[in-house]
mmCIF file of C-alpha atoms in Angstrom:
data_model
loop_
_atom_site.group_PDB
_atom_site.id
_atom_site.type_symbol
_atom_site.label_atom_id
_atom_site.label_comp_id
_atom_site.label_asym_id
_atom_site.label_seq_id
_atom_site.Cartn_x
_atom_site.Cartn_y
_atom_site.Cartn_z
ATOM 1 C CA MET A 1 24.834 12.670 -38.710
ATOM 2 C CA LYS A 2 21.661 10.560 -38.630
ATOM 3 C CA LYS A 3 23.572 7.575 -37.215
ATOM 4 C CA THR A 4 25.148 9.761 -34.538
ATOM 5 C CA LEU A 5 21.786 11.174 -33.479
ATOM 6 C CA THR A 6 20.277 7.681 -33.381
ATOM 7 C CA ALA A 7 23.182 6.431 -31.262
ATOM 8 C CA ILE A 8 22.804 9.357 -28.829
ATOM 9 C CA LEU A 9 19.046 8.841 -28.468
ATOM 10 C CA LEU A 10 19.490 5.103 -28.002
ATOM 11 C CA SER A 11 22.169 5.677 -25.357
ATOM 12 C CA LEU A 12 19.933 8.174 -23.571
ATOM 13 C CA ALA A 13 17.002 5.764 -23.593
ATOM 14 C CA ILE A 14 19.143 2.942 -22.191
ATOM 15 C CA ALA A 15 20.563 5.221 -19.497
ATOM 16 C CA CYS A 16 17.074 6.351 -18.473
ATOM 17 C CA LEU A 17 15.822 2.781 -18.209
ATOM 18 C CA ALA A 18 18.879 1.732 -16.224
ATOM 19 C CA PHE A 19 18.211 4.298 -13.497
ATOM 20 C CA VAL A 20 14.434 4.012 -13.229
ATOM 21 C CA ARG A 21 13.290 2.526 -9.915
ATOM 22 C CA PRO A 22 11.539 -0.749 -10.686
ATOM 23 C CA VAL A 23 7.913 -1.105 -9.714
ATOM 24 C CA LEU A 24 7.854 -3.430 -6.748
ATOM 25 C CA ALA A 25 4.991 -5.804 -6.353
ATOM 26 C CA ALA A 26 3.244 -5.736 -3.021
ATOM 27 C CA ASP A 27 3.974 -8.695 -0.762
ATOM 28 C CA ALA A 28 1.015 -9.695 1.424
ATOM 29 C CA ALA A 29 3.155 -12.096 3.497
ATOM 30 C CA SER A 30 5.474 -9.254 4.413
ATOM 31 C CA GLY A 31 2.408 -7.072 4.970
ATOM 32 C CA ALA A 32 1.098 -9.589 7.522
ATOM 33 C CA LYS A 33 4.219 -9.150 9.650
ATOM 34 C CA ILE A 34 4.114 -5.364 9.384
ATOM 35 C CA PHE A 35 0.373 -5.353 10.158
ATOM 36 C CA SER A 36 0.941 -7.530 13.223
ATOM 37 C CA THR A 37 3.564 -5.132 14.569
ATOM 38 C CA ASN A 38 1.967 -1.790 13.666
ATOM 39 C CA CYS A 39 -1.768 -2.218 13.103
ATOM 40 C CA ALA A 40 -3.097 -5.221 15.013
ATOM 41 C CA ALA A 41 -3.527 -3.355 18.309
ATOM 42 C CA CYS A 42 -6.468 -1.477 16.771
ATOM 43 C CA HIS A 43 -7.356 -3.776 13.854
ATOM 44 C CA MET A 44 -6.915 -7.359 15.130
ATOM 45 C CA GLY A 45 -8.912 -9.719 12.944
ATOM 46 C CA GLY A 46 -10.047 -6.852 10.715
ATOM 47 C CA ARG A 47 -11.915 -5.087 13.518
ATOM 48 C CA ASN A 48 -11.599 -1.454 14.580
ATOM 49 C CA VAL A 49 -11.424 -0.807 18.326
ATOM 50 C CA VAL A 50 -11.807 2.967 17.927
ATOM 51 C CA VAL A 51 -14.673 3.274 15.410
ATOM 52 C CA ALA A 52 -16.454 -0.084 15.531
ATOM 53 C CA GLN A 53 -18.355 0.229 12.233
ATOM 54 C CA LYS A 54 -15.250 1.143 10.202
ATOM 55 C CA THR A 55 -13.688 -2.292 10.148
ATOM 56 C CA LEU A 56 -11.318 -3.724 7.605
ATOM 57 C CA LYS A 57 -13.910 -6.239 6.494
ATOM 58 C CA GLN A 58 -14.964 -6.315 2.843
ATOM 59 C CA ASP A 59 -18.403 -4.732 3.298
ATOM 60 C CA ALA A 60 -17.056 -1.839 5.373
ATOM 61 C CA LEU A 61 -14.154 -1.240 2.998
ATOM 62 C CA GLU A 62 -16.662 -1.011 0.135
ATOM 63 C CA LYS A 63 -19.102 1.160 2.109
ATOM 64 C CA TYR A 64 -16.407 3.702 3.002
ATOM 65 C CA SER A 65 -14.622 3.575 -0.405
ATOM 66 C CA MET A 66 -11.534 1.984 1.102
ATOM 67 C CA ASN A 67 -11.521 -1.153 -1.056
ATOM 68 C CA SER A 68 -8.510 -0.316 -3.224
ATOM 69 C CA MET A 69 -4.750 -0.288 -2.834
ATOM 70 C CA GLU A 70 -4.690 3.455 -3.432
ATOM 71 C CA ALA A 71 -7.276 4.247 -0.746
ATOM 72 C CA ILE A 72 -5.623 2.054 1.885
ATOM 73 C CA ILE A 73 -2.148 3.350 1.041
ATOM 74 C CA HIS A 74 -3.404 6.929 1.387
ATOM 75 C CA GLN A 75 -5.031 6.154 4.755
ATOM 76 C CA VAL A 76 -1.943 4.418 6.131
ATOM 77 C CA GLN A 77 0.407 7.138 4.903
ATOM 78 C CA ASN A 78 -1.646 10.089 6.115
ATOM 79 C CA GLY A 79 -3.772 8.713 8.945
ATOM 80 C CA LYS A 80 -7.147 10.189 9.807
ATOM 81 C CA ASN A 81 -8.835 11.145 13.068
ATOM 82 C CA ALA A 82 -7.534 8.710 15.728
ATOM 83 C CA MET A 83 -5.419 6.747 13.244
ATOM 84 C CA PRO A 84 -1.831 8.012 13.122
ATOM 85 C CA ALA A 85 0.060 8.595 9.893
ATOM 86 C CA PHE A 86 2.677 5.972 9.122
ATOM 87 C CA LYS A 87 4.458 7.913 6.371
ATOM 88 C CA GLY A 88 8.008 8.287 7.615
ATOM 89 C CA ARG A 89 7.616 5.363 10.035
ATOM 90 C CA LEU A 90 7.089 2.757 7.316
ATOM 91 C CA SER A 91 8.632 2.728 3.852
ATOM 92 C CA ASP A 92 6.454 3.040 0.763
ATOM 93 C CA GLN A 93 7.032 -0.665 0.090
ATOM 94 C CA GLN A 94 5.974 -1.636 3.620
ATOM 95 C CA ILE A 95 2.792 0.414 3.281
ATOM 96 C CA GLU A 96 2.016 -1.239 -0.069
ATOM 97 C CA ASP A 97 2.582 -4.634 1.546
ATOM 98 C CA VAL A 98 0.167 -3.794 4.381
ATOM 99 C CA ALA A 99 -2.452 -2.643 1.864
ATOM 100 C CA ALA A 100 -2.080 -5.905 -0.078
ATOM 101 C CA TYR A 101 -2.448 -7.890 3.142
ATOM 102 C CA VAL A 102 -5.562 -5.961 4.205
ATOM 103 C CA LEU A 103 -7.243 -6.496 0.832
ATOM 104 C CA GLU A 104 -6.274 -10.175 0.790
ATOM 105 C CA GLN A 105 -7.632 -10.738 4.298
ATOM 106 C CA ALA A 106 -10.826 -8.789 3.573
ATOM 107 C CA ALA A 107 -11.459 -11.026 0.548
ATOM 108 C CA LYS A 108 -10.957 -14.097 2.778
ATOM 109 C CA GLY A 109 -13.223 -12.746 5.531
ATOM 110 C CA TRP A 110 -10.277 -12.263 7.924
ATOM 111 C CA THR A 111 -10.051 -15.991 8.652
#
């Protein structure tokens, strides 16, 4: 009985792991392409053509608490004020890639 229960639990654990969606790492190179197509019109070079002080530069991201993957992902997914929501237009992976690109570029000074 104990062996049977162990075998069932082991099988269940293996089955659960087999069907879990893997965590995908963000790809900044892919994010650069997506950013160029979807974001650059308003944010070319890390600027903001709508609200000039809310750039994507490191100091502004820190000032407005936008200097994390989670904050940028939330903003891109849901939009805010003049910025449209991209949830439904871009996949979760594409949004993560854009966030990684923005943070990478902010750290480099958008050079």
